[in-house]
mmCIF file of N, CA and C and ligand atoms in Angstrom:
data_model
loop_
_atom_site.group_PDB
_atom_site.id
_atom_site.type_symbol
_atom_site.label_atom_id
_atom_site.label_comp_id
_atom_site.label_asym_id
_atom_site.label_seq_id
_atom_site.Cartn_x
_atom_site.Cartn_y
_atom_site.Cartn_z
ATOM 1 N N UNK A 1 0.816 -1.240 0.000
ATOM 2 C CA UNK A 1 0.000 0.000 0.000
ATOM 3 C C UNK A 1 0.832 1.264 0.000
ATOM 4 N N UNK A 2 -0.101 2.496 -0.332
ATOM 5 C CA UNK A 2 0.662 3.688 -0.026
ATOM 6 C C UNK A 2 1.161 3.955 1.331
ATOM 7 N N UNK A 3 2.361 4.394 1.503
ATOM 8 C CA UNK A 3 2.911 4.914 2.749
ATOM 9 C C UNK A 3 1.777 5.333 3.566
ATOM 10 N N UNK A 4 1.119 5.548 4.456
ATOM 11 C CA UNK A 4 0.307 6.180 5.753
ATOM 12 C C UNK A 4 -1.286 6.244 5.148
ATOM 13 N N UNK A 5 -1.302 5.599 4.132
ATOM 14 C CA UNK A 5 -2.588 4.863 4.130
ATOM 15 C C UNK A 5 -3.413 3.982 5.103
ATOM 16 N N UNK A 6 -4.416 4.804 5.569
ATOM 17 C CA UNK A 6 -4.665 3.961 7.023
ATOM 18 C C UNK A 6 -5.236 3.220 6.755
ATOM 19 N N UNK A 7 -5.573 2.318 5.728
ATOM 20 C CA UNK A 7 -5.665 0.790 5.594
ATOM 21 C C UNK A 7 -5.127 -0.248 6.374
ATOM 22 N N UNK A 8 -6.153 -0.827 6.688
ATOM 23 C CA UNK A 8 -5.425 -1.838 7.815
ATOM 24 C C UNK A 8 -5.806 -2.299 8.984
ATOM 25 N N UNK A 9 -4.869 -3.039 9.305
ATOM 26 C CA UNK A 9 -4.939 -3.460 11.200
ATOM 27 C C UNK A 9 -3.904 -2.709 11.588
ATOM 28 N N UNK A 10 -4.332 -2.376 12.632
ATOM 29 C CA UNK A 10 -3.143 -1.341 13.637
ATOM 30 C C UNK A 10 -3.505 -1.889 14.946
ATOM 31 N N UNK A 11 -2.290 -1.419 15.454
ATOM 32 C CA UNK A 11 -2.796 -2.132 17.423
ATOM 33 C C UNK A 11 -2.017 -1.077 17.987
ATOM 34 N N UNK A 12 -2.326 -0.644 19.206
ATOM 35 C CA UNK A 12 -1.991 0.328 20.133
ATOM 36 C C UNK A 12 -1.226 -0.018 21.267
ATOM 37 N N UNK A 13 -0.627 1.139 21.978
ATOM 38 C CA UNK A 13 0.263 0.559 22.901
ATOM 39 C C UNK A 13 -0.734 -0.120 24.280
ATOM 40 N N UNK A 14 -2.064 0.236 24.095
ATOM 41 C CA UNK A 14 -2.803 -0.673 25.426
ATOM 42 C C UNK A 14 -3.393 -2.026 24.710
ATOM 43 N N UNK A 15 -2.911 -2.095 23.475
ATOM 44 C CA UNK A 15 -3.411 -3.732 23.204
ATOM 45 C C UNK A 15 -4.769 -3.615 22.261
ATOM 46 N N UNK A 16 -5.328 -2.543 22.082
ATOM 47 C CA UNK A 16 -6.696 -2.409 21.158
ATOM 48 C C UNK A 16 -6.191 -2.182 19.495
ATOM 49 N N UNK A 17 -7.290 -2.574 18.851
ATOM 50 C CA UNK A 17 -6.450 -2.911 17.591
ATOM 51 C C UNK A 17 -8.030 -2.415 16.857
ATOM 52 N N UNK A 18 -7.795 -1.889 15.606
ATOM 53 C CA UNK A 18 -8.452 -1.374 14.954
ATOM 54 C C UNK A 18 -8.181 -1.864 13.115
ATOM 55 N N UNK A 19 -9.614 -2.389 12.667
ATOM 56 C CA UNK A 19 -9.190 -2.581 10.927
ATOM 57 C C UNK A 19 -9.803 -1.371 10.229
ATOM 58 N N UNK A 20 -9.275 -0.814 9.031
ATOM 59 C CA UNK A 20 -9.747 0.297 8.396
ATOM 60 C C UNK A 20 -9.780 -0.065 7.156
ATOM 61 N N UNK A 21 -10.707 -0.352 6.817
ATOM 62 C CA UNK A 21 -11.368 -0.392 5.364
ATOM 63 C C UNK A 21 -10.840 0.833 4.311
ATOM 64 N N UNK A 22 -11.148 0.099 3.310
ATOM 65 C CA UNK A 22 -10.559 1.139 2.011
ATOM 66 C C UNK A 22 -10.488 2.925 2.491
ATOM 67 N N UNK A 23 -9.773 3.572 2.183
ATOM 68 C CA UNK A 23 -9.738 5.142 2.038
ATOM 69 C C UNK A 23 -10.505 5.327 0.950
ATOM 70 N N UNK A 24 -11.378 6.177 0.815
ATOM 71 C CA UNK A 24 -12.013 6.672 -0.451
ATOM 72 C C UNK A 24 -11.452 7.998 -0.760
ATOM 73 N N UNK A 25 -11.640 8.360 -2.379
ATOM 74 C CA UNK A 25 -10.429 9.611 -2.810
ATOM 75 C C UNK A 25 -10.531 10.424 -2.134
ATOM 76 N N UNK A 26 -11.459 11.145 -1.227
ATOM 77 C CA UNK A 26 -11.792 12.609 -0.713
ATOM 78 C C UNK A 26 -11.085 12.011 0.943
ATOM 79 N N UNK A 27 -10.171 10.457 1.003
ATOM 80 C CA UNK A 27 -9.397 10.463 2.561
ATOM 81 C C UNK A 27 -10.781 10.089 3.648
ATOM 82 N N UNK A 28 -11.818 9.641 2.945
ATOM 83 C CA UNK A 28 -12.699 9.397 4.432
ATOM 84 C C UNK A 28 -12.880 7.756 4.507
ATOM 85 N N UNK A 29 -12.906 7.202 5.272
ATOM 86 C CA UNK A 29 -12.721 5.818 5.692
ATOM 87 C C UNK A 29 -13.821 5.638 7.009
ATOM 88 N N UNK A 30 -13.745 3.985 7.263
ATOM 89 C CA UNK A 30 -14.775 3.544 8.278
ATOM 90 C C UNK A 30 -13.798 2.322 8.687
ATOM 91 N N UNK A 31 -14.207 1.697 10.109
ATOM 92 C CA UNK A 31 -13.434 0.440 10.250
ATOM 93 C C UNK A 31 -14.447 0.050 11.384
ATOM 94 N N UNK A 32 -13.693 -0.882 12.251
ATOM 95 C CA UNK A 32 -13.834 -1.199 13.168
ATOM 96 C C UNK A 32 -12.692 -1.405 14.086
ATOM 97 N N UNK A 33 -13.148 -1.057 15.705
ATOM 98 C CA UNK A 33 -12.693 -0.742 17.011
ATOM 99 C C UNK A 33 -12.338 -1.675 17.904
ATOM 100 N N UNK A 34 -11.808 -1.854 18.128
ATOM 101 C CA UNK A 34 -11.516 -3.164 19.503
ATOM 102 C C UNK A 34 -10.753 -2.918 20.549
ATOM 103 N N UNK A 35 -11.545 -2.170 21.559
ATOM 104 C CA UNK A 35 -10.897 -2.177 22.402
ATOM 105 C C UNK A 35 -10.039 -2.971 23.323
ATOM 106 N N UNK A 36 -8.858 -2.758 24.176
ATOM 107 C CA UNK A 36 -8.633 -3.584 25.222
ATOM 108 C C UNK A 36 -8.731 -3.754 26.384
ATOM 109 N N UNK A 37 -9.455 -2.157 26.562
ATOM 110 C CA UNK A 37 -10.049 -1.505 28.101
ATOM 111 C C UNK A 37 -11.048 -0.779 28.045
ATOM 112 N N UNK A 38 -11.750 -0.453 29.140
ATOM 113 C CA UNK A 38 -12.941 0.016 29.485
ATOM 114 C C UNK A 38 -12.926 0.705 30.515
ATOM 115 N N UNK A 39 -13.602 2.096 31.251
ATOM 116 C CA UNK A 39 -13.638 2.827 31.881
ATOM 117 C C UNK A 39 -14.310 1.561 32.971
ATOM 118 N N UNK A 40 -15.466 1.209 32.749
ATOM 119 C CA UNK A 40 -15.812 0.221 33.652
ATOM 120 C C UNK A 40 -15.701 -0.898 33.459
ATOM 121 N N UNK A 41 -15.727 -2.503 34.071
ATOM 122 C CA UNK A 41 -15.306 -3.671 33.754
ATOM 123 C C UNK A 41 -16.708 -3.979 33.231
ATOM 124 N N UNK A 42 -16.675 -3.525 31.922
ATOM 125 C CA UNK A 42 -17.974 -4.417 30.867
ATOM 126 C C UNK A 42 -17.781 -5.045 30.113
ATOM 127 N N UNK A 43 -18.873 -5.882 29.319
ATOM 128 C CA UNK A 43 -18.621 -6.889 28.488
ATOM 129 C C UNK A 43 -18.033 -6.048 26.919
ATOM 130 N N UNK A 44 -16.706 -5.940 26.471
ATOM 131 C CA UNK A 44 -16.413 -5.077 25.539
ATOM 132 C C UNK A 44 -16.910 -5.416 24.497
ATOM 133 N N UNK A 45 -17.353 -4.453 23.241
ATOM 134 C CA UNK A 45 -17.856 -5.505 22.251
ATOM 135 C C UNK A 45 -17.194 -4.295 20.947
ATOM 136 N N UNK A 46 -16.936 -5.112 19.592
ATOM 137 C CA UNK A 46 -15.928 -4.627 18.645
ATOM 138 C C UNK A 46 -18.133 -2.935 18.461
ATOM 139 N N UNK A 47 -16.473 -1.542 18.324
ATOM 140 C CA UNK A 47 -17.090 -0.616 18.068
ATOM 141 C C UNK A 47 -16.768 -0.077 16.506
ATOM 142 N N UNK A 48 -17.499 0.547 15.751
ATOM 143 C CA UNK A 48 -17.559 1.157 14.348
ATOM 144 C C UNK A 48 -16.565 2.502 14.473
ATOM 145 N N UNK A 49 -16.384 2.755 13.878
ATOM 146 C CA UNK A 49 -15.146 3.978 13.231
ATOM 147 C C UNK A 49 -15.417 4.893 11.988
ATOM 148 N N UNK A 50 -15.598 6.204 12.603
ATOM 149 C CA UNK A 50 -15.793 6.778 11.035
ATOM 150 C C UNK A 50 -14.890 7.959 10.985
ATOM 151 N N UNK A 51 -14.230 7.920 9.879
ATOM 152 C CA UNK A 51 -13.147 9.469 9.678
ATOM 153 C C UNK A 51 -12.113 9.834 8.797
ATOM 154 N N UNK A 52 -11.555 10.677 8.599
ATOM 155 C CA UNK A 52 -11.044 10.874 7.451
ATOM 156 C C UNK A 52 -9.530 11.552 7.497
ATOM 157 N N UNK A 53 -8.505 11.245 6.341
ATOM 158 C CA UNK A 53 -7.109 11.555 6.482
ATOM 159 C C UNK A 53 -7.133 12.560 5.386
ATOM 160 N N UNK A 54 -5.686 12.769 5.813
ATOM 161 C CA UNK A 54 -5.091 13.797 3.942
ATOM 162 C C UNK A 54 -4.950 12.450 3.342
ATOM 163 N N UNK A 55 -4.771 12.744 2.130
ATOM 164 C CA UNK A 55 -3.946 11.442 1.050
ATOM 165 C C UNK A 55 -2.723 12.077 1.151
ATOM 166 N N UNK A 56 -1.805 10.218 1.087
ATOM 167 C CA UNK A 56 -0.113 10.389 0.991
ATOM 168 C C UNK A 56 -0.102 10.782 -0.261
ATOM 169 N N UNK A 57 -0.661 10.725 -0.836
ATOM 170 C CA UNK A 57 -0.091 11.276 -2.497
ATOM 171 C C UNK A 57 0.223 12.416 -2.628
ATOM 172 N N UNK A 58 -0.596 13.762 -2.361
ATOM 173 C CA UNK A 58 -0.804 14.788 -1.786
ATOM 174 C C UNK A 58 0.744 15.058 -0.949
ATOM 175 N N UNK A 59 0.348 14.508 0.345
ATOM 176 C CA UNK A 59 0.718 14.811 1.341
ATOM 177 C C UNK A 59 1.663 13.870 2.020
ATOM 178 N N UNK A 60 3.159 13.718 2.573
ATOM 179 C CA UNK A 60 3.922 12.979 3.137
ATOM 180 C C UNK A 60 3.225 12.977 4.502
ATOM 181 N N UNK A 61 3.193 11.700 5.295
ATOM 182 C CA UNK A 61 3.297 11.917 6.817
ATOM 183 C C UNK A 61 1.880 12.586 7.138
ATOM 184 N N UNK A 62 0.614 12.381 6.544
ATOM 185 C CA UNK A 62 -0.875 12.761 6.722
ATOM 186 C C UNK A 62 -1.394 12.990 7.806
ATOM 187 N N UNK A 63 -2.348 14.174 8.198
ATOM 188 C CA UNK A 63 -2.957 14.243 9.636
ATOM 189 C C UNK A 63 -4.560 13.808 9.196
ATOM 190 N N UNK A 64 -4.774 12.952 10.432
ATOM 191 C CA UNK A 64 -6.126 12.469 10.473
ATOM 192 C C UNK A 64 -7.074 12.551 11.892
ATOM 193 N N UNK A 65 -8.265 11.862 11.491
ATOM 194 C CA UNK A 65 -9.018 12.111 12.505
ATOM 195 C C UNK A 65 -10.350 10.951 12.297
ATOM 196 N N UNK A 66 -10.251 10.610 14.036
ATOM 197 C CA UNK A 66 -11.583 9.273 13.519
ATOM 198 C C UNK A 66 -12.319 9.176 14.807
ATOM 199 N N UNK A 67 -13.465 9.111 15.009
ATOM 200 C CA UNK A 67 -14.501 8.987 15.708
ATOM 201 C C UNK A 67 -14.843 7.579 16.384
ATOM 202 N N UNK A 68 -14.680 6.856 17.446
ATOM 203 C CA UNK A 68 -15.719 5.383 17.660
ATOM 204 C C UNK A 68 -16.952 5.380 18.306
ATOM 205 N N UNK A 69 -17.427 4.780 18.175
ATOM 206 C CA UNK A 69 -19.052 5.302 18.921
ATOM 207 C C UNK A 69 -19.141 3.774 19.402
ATOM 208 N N UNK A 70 -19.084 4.362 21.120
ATOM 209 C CA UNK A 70 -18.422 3.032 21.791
ATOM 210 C C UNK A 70 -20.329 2.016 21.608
ATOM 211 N N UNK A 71 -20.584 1.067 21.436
ATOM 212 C CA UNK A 71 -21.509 -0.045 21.312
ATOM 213 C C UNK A 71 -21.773 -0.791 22.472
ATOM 214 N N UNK A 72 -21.030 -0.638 23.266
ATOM 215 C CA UNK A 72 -21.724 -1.515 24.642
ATOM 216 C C UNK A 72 -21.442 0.362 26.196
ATOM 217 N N UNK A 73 -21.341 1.157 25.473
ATOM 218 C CA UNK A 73 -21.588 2.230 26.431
ATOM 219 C C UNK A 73 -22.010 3.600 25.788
ATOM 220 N N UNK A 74 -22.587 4.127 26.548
ATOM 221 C CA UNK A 74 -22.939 5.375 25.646
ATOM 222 C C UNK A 74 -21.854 6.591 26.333
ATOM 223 N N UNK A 75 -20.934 6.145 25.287
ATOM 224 C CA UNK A 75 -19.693 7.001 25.339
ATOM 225 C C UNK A 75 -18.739 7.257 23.558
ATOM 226 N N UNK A 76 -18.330 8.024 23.407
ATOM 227 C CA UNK A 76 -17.741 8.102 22.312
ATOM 228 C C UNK A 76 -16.165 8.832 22.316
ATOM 229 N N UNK A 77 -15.452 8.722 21.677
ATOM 230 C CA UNK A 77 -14.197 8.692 21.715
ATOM 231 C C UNK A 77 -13.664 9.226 19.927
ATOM 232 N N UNK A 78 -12.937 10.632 20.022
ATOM 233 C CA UNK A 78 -12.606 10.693 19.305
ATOM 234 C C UNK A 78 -11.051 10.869 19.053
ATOM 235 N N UNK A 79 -10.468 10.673 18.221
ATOM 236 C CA UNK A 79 -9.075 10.418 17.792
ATOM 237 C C UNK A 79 -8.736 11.484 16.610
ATOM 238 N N UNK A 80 -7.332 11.745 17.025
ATOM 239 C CA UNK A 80 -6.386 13.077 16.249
ATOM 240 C C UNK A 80 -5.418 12.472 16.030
ATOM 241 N N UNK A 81 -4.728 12.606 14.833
ATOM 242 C CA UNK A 81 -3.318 12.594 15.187
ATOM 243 C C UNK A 81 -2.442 12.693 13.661
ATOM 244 N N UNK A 82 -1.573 11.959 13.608
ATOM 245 C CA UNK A 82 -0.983 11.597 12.309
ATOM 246 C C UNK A 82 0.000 10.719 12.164
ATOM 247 N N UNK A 83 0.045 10.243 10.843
ATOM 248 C CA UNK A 83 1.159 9.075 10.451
ATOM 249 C C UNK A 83 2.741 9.655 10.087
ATOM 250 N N UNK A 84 3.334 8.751 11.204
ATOM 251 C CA UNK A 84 5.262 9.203 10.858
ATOM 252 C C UNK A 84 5.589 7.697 9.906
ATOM 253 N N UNK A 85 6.287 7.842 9.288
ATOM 254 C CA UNK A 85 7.278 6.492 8.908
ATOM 255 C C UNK A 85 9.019 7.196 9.595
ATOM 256 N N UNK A 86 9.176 6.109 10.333
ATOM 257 C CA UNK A 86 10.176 6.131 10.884
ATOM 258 C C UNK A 86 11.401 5.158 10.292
ATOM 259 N N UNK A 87 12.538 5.644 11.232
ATOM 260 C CA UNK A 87 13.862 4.925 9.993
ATOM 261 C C UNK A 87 13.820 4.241 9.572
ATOM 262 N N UNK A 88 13.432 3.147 10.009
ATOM 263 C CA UNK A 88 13.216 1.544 9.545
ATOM 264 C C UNK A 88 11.929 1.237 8.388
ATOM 265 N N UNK A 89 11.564 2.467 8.352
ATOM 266 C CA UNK A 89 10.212 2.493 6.898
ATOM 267 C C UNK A 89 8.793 1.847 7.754
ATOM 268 N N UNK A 90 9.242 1.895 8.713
ATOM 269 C CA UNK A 90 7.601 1.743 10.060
ATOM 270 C C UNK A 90 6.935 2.719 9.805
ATOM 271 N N UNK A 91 5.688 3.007 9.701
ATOM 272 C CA UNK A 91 4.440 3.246 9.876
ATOM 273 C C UNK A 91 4.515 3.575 11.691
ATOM 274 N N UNK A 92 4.032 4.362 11.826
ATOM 275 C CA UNK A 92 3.482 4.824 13.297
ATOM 276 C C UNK A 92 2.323 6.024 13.328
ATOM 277 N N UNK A 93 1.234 5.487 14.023
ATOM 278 C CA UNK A 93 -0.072 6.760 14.272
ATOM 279 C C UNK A 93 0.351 7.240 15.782
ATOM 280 N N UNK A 94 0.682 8.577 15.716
ATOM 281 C CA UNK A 94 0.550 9.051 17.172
ATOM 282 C C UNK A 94 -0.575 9.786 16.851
ATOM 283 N N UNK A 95 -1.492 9.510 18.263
ATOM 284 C CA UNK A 95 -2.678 10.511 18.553
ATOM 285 C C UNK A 95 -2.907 10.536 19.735
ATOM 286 N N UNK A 96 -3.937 11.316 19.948
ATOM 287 C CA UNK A 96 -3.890 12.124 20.923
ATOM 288 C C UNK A 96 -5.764 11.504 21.122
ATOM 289 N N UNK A 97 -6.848 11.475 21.873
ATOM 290 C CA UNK A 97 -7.859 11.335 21.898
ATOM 291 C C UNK A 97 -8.497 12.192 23.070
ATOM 292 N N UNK A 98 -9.807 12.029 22.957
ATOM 293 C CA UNK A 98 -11.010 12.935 24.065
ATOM 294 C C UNK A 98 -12.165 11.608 23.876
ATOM 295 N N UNK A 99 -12.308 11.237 24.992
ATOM 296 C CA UNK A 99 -12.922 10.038 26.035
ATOM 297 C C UNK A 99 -14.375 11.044 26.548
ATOM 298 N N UNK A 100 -15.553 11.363 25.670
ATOM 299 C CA UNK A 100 -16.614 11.908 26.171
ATOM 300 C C UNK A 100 -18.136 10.478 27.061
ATOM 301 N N UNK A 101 -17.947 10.677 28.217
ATOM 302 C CA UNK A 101 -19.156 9.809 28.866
ATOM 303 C C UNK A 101 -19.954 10.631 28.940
ATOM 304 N N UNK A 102 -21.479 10.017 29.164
ATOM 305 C CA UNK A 102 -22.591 9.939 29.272
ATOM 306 C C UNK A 102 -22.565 11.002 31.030
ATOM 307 N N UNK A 103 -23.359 11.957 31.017
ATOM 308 C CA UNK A 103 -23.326 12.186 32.281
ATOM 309 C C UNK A 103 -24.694 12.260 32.523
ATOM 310 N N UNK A 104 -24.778 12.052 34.217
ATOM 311 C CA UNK A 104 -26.372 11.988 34.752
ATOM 312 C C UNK A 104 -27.139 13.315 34.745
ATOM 313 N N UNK A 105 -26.383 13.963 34.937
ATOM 314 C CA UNK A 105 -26.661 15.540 35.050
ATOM 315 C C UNK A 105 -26.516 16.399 34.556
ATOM 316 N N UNK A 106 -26.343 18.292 34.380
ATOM 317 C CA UNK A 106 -25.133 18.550 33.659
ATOM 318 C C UNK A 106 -24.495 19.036 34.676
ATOM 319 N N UNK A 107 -24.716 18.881 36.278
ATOM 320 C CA UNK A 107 -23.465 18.855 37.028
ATOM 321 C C UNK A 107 -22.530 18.264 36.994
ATOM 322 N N UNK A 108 -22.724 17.056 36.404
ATOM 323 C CA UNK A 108 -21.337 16.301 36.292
ATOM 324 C C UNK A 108 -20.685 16.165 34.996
ATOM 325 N N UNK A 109 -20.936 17.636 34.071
ATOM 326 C CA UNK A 109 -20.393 17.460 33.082
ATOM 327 C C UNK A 109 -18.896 17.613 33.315
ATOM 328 N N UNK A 110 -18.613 18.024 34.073
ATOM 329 C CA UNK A 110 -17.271 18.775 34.345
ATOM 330 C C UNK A 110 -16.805 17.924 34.194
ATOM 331 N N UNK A 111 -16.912 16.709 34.650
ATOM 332 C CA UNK A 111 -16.139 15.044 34.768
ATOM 333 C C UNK A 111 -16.406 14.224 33.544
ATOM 334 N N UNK A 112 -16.741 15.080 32.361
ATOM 335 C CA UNK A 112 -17.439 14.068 32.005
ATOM 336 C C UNK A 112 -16.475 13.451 30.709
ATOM 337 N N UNK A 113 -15.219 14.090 29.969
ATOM 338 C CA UNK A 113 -14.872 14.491 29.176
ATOM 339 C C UNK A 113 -12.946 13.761 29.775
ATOM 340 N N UNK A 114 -12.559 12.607 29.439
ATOM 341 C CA UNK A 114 -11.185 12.277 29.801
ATOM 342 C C UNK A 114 -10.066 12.425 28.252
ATOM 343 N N UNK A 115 -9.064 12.759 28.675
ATOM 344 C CA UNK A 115 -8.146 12.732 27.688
ATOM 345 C C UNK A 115 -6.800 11.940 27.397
ATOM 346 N N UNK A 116 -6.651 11.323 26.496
ATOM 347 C CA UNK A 116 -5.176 10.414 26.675
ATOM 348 C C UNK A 116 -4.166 10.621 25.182
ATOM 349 N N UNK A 117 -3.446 9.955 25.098
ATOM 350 C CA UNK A 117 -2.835 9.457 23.725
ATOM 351 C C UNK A 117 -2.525 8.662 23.454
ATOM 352 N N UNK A 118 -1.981 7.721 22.199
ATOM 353 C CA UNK A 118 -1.844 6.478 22.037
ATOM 354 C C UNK A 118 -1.333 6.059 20.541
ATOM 355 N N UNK A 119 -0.227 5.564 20.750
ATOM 356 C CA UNK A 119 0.578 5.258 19.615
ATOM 357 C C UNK A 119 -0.047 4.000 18.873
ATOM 358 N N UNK A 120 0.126 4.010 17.401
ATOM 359 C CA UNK A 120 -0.418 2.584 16.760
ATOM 360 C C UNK A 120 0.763 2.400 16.167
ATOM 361 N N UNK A 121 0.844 1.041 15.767
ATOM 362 C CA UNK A 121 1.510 0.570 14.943
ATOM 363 C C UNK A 121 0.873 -0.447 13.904
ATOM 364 N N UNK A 122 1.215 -1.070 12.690
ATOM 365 C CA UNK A 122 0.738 -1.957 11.889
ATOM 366 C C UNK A 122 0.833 -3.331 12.527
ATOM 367 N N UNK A 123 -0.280 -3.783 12.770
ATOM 368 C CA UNK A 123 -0.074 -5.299 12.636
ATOM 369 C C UNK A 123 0.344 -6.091 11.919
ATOM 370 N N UNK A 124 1.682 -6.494 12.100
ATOM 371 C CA UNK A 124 2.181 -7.512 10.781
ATOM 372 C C UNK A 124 1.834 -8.981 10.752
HETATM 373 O O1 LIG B 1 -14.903 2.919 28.562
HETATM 374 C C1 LIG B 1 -15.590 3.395 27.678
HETATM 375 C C2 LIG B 1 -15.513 2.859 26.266
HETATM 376 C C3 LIG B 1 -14.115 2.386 25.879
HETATM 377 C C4 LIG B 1 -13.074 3.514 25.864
HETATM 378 C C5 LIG B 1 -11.694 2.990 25.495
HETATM 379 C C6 LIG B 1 -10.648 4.098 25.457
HETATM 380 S S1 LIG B 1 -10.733 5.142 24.041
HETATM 381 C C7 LIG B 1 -9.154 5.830 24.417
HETATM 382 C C8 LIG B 1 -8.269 4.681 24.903
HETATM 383 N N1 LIG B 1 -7.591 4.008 23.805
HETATM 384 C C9 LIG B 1 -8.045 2.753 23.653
HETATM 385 O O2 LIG B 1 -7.623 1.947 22.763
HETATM 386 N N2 LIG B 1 -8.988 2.452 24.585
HETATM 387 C C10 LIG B 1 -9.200 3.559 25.482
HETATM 388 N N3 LIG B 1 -16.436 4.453 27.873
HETATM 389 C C11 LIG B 1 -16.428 5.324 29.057
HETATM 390 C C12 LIG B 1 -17.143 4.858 30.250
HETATM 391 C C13 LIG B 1 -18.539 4.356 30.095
HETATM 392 C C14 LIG B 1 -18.754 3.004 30.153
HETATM 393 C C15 LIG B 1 -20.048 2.516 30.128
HETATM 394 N N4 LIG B 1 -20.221 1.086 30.213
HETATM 395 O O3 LIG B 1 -19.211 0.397 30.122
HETATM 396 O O4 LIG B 1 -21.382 0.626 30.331
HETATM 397 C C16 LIG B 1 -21.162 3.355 30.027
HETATM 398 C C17 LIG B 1 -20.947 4.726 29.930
HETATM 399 C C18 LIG B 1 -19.626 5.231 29.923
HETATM 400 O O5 LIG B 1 -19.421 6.536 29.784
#
C-alpha cells in the first residue's frame, strides 16, 4: 500500500487494535474498534469507526481524525493525530484522543470528558 494509508490493522500501545477499510479519494474511511479496556469492567464488544485523512499522495506523513461510537456504552471517543514512517520504513499513528461519557446531570459534566494518547503501529 501507499505509505500512511490507514488501511489496515493497527494495534496500540494498550493492546486495542483497529481494521480500516478502504480510504475513499476525498481520505474518508470507516473500520472497526476493539478495544482492550474500558472505563468500567464491561462486556467489551468490537465498536464502528468513522473518519477521514489527507492522502499520501498529496501529502507525506498525513494528519487524520476518527470517531468510535463506543456499542456496549454510551460514550464516544474521538481520535487526532498523524502518520510518521520512521527509519526503519515503520508506519506509526501518534494521537492524541477525548474520552466523552454519558453524564447523569449537567453537574457532572465537568467530569465528564477524559483525555489520553496512544501510539499505533501496523499489525504484521
Ligand atoms: O470505557 C468506555 C468505552 C471504551 C473507551 C476505550 C478508550 S478510548 C481511548 C483509549 N484508547 C483505547 O484503545 N482504549 C481507550 N467508555 C467510558 C465509560 C462508560 C462506560 C459505560 N459502560 O461500560 O457501560 C457506560 C458509559 C460510559 O461513559
Amino acid at each position: 500500500e501507499l505509505e500512511c494509508s490507514l488501511t489496515g490493522t493497527w494495534v496500540n500501545d494498550l493492546g486495542s487494535n483497529m481494521t480500516i477499510e478502504t480510504v475513499k479519494g476525498n481520505g474518508e474511511f470507516t473500520g472497526i474498534y476493539n478495544t482492550a479496556v474500558s472505563v468500567y469492567p464491561v462486556k467489551i464488544k468490537k465498536s464502528p469507526l468513522l473518519g477521514s485523512q489527507h492522502l499520501p499522495d498529496q501529502l507525506n506523513q498525513p494528519t487524520f481524525g476518527f470517531t468510535v461510537n463506543w456499542s456496549f456504552s454510551d460514550s464516544i471517543t474521538v481520535f487526532t493525530g498523524q502518520c510518521f514512517v520512521d527509519n526503519d520504513g515503520k508506519e506509526v499513528l501518534k494521537t492524541m484522543w477525548l474520552l466523552r461519557s454519558h453524564a447523569d446531570e449537567r453537574g457532572d459534566d465537568w467530569k465528564a470528558t477524559r483525555v489520553g494518547y496512544n501510539k499505533f503501529k501496523r499489525l504484521e
